[in-house]
Coordinates of C-alpha atoms in Angstrom, one line a residue:
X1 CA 20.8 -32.1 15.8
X2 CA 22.8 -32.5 18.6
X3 CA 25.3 -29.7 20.6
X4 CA 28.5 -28.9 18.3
X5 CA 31.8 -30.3 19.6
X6 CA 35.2 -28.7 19.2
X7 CA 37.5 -31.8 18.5
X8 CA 41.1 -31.8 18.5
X9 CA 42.6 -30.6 15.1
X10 CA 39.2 -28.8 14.4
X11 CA 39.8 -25.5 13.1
X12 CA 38.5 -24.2 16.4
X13 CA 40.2 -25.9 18.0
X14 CA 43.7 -24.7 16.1
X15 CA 42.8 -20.9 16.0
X16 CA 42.3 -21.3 19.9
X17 CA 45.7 -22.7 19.8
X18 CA 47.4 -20.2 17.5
X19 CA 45.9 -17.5 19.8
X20 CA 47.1 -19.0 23.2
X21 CA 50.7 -18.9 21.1
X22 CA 50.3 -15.5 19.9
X23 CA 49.6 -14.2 23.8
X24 CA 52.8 -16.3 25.1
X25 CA 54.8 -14.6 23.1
X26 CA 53.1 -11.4 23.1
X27 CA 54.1 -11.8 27.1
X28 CA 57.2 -12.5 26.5
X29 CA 58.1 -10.1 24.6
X30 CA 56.6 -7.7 27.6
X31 CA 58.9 -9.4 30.2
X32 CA 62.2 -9.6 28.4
X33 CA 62.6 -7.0 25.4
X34 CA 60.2 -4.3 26.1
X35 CA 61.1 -4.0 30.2
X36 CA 64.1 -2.8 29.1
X37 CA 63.0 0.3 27.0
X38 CA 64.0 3.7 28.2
X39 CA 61.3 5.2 30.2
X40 CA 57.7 4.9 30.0
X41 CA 56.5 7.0 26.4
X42 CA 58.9 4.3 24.4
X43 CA 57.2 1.1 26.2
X44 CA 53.7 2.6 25.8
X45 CA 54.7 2.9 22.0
X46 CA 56.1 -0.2 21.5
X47 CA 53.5 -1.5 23.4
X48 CA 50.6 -0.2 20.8
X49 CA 52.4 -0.6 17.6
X50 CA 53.1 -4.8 18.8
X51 CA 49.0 -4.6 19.0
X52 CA 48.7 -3.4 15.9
X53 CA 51.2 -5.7 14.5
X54 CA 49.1 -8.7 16.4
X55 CA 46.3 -7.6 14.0
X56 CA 44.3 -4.9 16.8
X57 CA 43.3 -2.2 15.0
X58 CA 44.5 0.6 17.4
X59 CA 43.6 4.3 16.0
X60 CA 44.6 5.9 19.8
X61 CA 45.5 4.3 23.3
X62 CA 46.0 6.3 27.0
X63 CA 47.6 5.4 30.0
X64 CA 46.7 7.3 33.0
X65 CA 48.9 6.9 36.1
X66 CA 48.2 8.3 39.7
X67 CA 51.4 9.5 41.1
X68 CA 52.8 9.7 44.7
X69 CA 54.0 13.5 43.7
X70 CA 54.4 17.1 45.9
X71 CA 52.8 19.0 42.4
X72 CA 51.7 16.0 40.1
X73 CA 48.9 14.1 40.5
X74 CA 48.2 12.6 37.6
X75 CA 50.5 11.5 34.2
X76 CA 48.7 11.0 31.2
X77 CA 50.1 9.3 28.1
X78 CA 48.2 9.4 25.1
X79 CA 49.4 7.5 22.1
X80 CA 47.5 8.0 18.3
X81 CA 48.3 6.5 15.2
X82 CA 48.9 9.6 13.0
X83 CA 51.4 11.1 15.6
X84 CA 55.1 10.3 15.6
X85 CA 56.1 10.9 19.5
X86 CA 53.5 9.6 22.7
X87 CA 51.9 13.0 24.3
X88 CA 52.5 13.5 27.9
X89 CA 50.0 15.5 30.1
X90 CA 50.8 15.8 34.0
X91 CA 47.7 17.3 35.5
X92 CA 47.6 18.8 39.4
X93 CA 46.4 17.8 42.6
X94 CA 43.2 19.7 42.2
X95 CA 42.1 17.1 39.1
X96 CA 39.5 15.0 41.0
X97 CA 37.8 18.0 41.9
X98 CA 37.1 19.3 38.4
X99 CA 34.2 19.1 36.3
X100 CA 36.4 17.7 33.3
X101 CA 37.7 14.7 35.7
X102 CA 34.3 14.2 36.8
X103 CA 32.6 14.0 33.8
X104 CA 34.4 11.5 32.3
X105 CA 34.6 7.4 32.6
X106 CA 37.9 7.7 34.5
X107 CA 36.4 8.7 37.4
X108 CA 34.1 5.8 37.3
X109 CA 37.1 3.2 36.8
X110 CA 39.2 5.0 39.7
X111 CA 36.5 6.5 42.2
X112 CA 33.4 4.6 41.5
X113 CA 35.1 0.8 41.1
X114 CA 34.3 0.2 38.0
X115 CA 36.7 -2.2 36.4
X116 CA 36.2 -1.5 32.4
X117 CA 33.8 0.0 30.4
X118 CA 32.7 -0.4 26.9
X119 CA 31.2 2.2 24.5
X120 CA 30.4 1.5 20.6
X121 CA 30.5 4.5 19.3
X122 CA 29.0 3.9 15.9
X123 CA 26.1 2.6 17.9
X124 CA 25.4 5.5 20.0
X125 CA 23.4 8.8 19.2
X126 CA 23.8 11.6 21.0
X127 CA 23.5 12.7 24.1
X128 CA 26.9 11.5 24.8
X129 CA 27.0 8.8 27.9
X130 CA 30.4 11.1 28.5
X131 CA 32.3 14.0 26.9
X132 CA 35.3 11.7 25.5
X133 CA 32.9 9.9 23.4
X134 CA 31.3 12.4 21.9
X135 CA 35.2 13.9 20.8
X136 CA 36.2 10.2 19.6
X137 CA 33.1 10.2 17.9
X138 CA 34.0 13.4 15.8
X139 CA 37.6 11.9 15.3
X140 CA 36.3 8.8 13.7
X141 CA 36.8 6.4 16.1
X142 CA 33.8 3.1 16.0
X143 CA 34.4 1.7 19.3
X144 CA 36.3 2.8 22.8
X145 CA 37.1 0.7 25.6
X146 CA 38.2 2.0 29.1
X147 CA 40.0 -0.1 32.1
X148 CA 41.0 -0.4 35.5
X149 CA 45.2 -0.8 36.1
X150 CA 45.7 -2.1 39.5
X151 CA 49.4 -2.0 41.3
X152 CA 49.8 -4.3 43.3
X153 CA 50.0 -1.6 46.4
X154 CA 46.2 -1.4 45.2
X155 CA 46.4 1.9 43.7
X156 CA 44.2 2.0 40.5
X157 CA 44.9 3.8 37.4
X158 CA 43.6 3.4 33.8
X159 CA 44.2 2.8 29.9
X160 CA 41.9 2.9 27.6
X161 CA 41.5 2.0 23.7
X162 CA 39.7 3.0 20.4
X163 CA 39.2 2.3 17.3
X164 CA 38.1 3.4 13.6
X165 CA 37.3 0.1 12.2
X166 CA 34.0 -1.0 11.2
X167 CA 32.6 -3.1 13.6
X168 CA 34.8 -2.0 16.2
X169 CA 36.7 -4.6 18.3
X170 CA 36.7 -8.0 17.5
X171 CA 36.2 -10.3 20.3
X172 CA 39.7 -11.9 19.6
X173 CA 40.9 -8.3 20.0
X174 CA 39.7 -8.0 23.3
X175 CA 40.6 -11.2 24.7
X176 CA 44.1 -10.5 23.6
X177 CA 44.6 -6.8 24.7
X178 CA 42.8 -8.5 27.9
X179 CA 45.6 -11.8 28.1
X180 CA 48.8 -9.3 27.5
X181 CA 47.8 -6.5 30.2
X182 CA 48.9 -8.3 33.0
X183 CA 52.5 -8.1 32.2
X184 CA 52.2 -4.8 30.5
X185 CA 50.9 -3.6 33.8
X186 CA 53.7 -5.4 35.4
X187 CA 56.6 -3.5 34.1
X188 CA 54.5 -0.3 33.6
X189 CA 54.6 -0.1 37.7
X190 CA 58.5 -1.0 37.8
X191 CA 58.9 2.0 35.4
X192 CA 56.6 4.3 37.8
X193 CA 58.1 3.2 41.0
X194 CA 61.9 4.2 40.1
X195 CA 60.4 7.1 38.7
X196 CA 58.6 7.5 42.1
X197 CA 61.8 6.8 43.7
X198 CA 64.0 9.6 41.5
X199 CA 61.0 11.8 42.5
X200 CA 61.2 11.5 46.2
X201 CA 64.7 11.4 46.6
X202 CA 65.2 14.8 45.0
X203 CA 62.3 16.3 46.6
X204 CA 63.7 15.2 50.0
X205 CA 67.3 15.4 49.6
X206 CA 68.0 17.2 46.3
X207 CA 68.3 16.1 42.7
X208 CA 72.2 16.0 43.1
X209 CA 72.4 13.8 46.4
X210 CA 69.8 11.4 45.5
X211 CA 71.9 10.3 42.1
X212 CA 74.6 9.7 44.5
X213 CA 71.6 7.3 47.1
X214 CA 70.6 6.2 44.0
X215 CA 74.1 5.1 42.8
X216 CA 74.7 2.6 45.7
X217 CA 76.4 5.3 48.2
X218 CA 73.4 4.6 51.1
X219 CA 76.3 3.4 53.8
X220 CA 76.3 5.2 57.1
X221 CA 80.1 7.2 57.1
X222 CA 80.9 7.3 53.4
X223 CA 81.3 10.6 51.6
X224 CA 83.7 12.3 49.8
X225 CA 85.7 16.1 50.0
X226 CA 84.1 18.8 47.9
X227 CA 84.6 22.1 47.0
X228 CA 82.1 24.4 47.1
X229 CA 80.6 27.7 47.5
X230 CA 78.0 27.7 50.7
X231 CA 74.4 29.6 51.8
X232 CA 72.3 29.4 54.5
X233 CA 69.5 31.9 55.5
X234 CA 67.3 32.4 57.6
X235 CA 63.9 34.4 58.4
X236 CA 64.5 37.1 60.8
X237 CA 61.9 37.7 63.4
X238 CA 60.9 34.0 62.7
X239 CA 60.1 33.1 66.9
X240 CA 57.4 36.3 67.1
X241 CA 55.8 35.6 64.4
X242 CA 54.9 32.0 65.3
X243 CA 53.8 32.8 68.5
X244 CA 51.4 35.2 66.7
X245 CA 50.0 33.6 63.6
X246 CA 47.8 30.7 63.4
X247 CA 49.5 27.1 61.9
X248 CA 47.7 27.3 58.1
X249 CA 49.2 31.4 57.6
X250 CA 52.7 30.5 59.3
X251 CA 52.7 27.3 57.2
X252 CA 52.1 29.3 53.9
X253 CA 54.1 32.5 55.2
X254 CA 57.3 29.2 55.3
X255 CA 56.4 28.1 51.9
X256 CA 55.8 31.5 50.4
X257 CA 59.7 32.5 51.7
X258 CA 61.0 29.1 50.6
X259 CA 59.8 29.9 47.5
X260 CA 61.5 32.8 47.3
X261 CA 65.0 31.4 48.7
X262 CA 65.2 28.0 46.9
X263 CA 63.7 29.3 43.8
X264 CA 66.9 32.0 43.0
X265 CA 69.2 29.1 44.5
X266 CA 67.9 25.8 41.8
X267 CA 67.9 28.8 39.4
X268 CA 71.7 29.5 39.7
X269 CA 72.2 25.7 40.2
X270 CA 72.7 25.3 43.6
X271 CA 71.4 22.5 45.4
X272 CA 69.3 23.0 48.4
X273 CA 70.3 20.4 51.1
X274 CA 67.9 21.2 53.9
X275 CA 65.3 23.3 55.6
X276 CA 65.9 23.7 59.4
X277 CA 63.1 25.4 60.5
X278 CA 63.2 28.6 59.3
X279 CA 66.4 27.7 57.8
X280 CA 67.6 26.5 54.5
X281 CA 71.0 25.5 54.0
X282 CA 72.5 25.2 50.4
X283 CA 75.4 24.4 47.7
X284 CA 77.1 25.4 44.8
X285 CA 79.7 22.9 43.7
X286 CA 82.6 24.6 42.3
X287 CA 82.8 22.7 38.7
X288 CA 86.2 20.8 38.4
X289 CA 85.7 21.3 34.3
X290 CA 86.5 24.7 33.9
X291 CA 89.1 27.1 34.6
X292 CA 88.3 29.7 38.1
X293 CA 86.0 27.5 39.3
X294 CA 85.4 29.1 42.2
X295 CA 84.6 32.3 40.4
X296 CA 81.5 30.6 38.8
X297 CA 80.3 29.4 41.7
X298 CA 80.5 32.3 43.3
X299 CA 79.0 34.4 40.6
X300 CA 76.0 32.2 40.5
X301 CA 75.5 32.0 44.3
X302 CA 75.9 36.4 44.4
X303 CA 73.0 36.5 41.5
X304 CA 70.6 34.0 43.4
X305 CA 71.2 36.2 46.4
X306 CA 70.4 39.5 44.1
X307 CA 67.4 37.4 42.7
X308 CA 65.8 36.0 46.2
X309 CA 66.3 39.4 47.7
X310 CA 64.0 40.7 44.8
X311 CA 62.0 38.3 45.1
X312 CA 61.3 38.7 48.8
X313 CA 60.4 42.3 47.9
X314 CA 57.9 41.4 45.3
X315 CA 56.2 39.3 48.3
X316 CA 56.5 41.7 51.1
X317 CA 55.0 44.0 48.9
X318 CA 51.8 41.4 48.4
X319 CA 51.6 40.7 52.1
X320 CA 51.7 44.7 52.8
X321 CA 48.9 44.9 50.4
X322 CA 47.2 42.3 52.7
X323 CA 47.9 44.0 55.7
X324 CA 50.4 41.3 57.0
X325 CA 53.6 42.0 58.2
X326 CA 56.8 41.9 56.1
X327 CA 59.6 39.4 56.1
X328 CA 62.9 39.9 56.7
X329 CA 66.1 37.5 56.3
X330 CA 69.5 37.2 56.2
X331 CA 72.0 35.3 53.7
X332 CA 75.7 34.4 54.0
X333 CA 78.1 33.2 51.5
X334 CA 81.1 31.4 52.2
X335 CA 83.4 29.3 49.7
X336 CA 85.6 26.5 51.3
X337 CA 86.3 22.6 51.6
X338 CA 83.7 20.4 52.9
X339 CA 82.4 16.6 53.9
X340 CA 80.0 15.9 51.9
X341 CA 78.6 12.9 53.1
X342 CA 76.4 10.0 55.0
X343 CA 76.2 10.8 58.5
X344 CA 73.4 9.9 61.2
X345 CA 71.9 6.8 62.9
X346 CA 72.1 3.4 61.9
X347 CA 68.7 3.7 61.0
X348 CA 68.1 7.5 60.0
X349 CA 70.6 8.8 57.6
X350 CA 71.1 12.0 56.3
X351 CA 73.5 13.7 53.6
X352 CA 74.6 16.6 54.5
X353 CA 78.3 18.8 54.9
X354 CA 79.8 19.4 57.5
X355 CA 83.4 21.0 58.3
X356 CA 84.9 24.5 59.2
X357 CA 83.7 26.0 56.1
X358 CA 80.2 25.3 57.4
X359 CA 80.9 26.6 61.0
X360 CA 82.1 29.9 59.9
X361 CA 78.8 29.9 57.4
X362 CA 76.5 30.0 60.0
X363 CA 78.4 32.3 62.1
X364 CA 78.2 35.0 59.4
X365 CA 74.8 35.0 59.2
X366 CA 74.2 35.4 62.9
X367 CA 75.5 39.1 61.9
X368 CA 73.0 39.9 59.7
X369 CA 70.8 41.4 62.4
X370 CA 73.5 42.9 64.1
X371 CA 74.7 44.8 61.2
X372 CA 71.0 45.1 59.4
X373 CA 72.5 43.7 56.6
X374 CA 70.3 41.2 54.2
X375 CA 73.6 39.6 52.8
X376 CA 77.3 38.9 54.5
X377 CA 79.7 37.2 52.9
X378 CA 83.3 36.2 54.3
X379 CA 86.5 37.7 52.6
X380 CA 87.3 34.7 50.9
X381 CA 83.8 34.6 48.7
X382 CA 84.1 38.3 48.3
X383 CA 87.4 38.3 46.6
X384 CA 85.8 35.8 43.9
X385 CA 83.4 39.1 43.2
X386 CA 85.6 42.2 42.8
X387 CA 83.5 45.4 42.8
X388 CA 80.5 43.5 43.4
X389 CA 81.0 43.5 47.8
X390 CA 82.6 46.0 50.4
X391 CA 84.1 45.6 53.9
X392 CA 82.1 46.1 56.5
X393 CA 84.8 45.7 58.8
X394 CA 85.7 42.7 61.3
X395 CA 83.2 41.5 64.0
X396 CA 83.7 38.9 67.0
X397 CA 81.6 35.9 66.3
X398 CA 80.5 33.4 68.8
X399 CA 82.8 29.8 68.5
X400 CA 85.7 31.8 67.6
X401 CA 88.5 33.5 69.2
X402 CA 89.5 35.9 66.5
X403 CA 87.0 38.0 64.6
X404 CA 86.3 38.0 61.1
X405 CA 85.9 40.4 58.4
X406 CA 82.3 40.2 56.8
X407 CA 81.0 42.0 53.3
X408 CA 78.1 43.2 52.4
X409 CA 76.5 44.3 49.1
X410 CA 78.0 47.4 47.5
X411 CA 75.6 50.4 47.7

């Protein structure tokens, strides 16, 4: 007998056809309707339950994104059948050095260059190629494929299937899941790269000034007048110690006081706008939606002064436990119109503020170590905090002809 033929209009030949169809449209669908989903959790749900639909009989499917990230390194989705919402997990930068990570396939598809691997699961007796299996295998699942998910910077990531049915995956099921990724992958890395971009923007410049790069507002010059109440601080002592201390313990000693500063300041709702040096300068926008304004801003900027001061006690007492020396640093408050806006070089930007307001800011603090004071504030902030701040008199400050009267914590 000689080799089988597939003719046109065989039933071959029309199931190839159908299937072809099925994928075009499956595509499709990926590159108009489902790119414009809200966020990635929706797509990857849409994304399973239009297998399923197809006829794939999906039981659980994970997406597993490396991220450009200062804390995250890795963003997990899983998706199951018997659960309503997609499950995120966002694991550290320590991850690939754990025996979990490396004891499971996803090492071997991002580290080792593997491109997919298949396990079928009702074939296999322990002991378990990998943990994973082993758990799939006591949640039912027949069959568990895992593959590579390529950017097109290069950077690999993952997703992986399973199943419950009999039999597993059918070949069909494969070659389907294997047409559609493509394009799934496609508008996956879209969705990760303005996330990456939201990411870096408020890590850099702060969550409230990159909305405003984000918006369109990226032109050298623009800005706009705001209101709002102002810190800086800075780390007293700073110069000595980094004469003294070798790069890694000045490094942490920076981070550990950061910490301590911008922590109390993003609690209160400030905004941090930027570390100079040892220096961190910082905003609380006086909300135009309620009535004393002002007054709420101040009160929150007062607390996360209260809060970083305690803070900073809580680590000096560590460090004296350590034998290292203590910090010391001093904050001003200041309320007052500002720029807020675009300034720089054609081709290095930066949004900052700058006015009066900013000038006198500064100024105050430069009294903190002449006074021994951790916190000044000018007579304008401290009338927004009655009983909370007491005169410490008036004091000549360089830049200005006339001195100005300064108050300090009461008590």
């Amino acid at each position: 007998m000689g080799s089988f033929a597939v003719t046109a209009g065989s039933p071959e030949r029309t199931r190839e056809h159908e299937a072809a169809l099925a994928r075009l449209a499956f595509i499709d669908w990926i590159l108009s309707d489902a790119r414009l989903i809200s966020g990635i959790p929706g797509l990857l749900d849409a994304f399973a339950e239009k297998l399923r639909a197809a006829g794939v009989p999906l039981m659980r499917m994970t997406l597993g994104l490396r991220l450009l990230h200062p804390q995250i390194r890795f963003k997990n989705y899983y998706w199951r059948r018997d659960q309503d919402a997609v499950e995120i997990v966002q694991r550290g930068h320590d991850t690939e050095k754990s025996p979990e990570y490396l004891a499971s396939p996803i090492a071997a598809i991002l580290d080792q260059g593997a491109e997919a691997l298949r396990f079928r699961i009702e074939s296999i007796t322990p002991p378990w190629p990998y943990p994973i299996v082993g758990d799939l295998h006591e949640q039912g699942a027949t069959d568990y494929v895992i593959m590579a998910v390529t950017f097109s910077n290069g950077r690999r990531n993952m997703a992986s299937f399973a199943t419950d049915r009999p039999g597993g995956f059918s070949t069909a099921d494969l070659a389907l899941i294997d047409g559609v990724m493509p394009a799934f992958v496609t508008v996956v890395e879209s969705f990760t790269l303005r996330f990456l971009a939201t990411t870096v923007l408020d890590t850099y410049v702060g969550r409230r000034t990159g909305a405003r790069i984000l918006s369109g507002e990226i032109r050298r010059g623009s800005g706009a007048d705001m209101r709002a109440v102002l810190w800086y601080c800075d780390l007293r002592g700073f110069t000595r110690l980094a004469d003294k201390l070798p790069r890694e313990e000045l490094i942490a000693l920076l981070n550990n006081y950061f910490e301590a500063m911008g922590g109390a300041v993003e609690n209160q709702g400030g905004e941090i706008l930027k570390f100079i040096g040892d220096a961190m300068l910082a905003v609380f926008p006086v909300p135009e939606d309620v009535d004393n304004g002002d007054d709420v801003a101040a009160l929150r900027a007062l607390t996360a002064a209260e809060e970083a001061l305690a803070a900073m006690h809580t680590l000096n007492g560590e460090r004296a436990a350590w034998g290292q020396p203590i910090l010391r640093c001093g904050i001003s408050l200041h309320v007052g119109d500002v720029m807020y806006g675009n300034i720089g070089a054609p081709d290095r930007l930066d949004f900052t503020v700058i006015g009066p307001a900013v000038n006198l800011l500064s100024r105050i603090e430069g009294l903190c170590s002449r006074l021994d004071r951790p916190v000044l504030t000018s007579a304008a902030f401290a009338a927004l905090c009655p009983g909370r701040l007491s005169s410490l008199g008036w004091h000549p400050v360089k830049g200005l002809a006339e001195p100005v009267e300064v108050y300090g914590l009461t008590g």
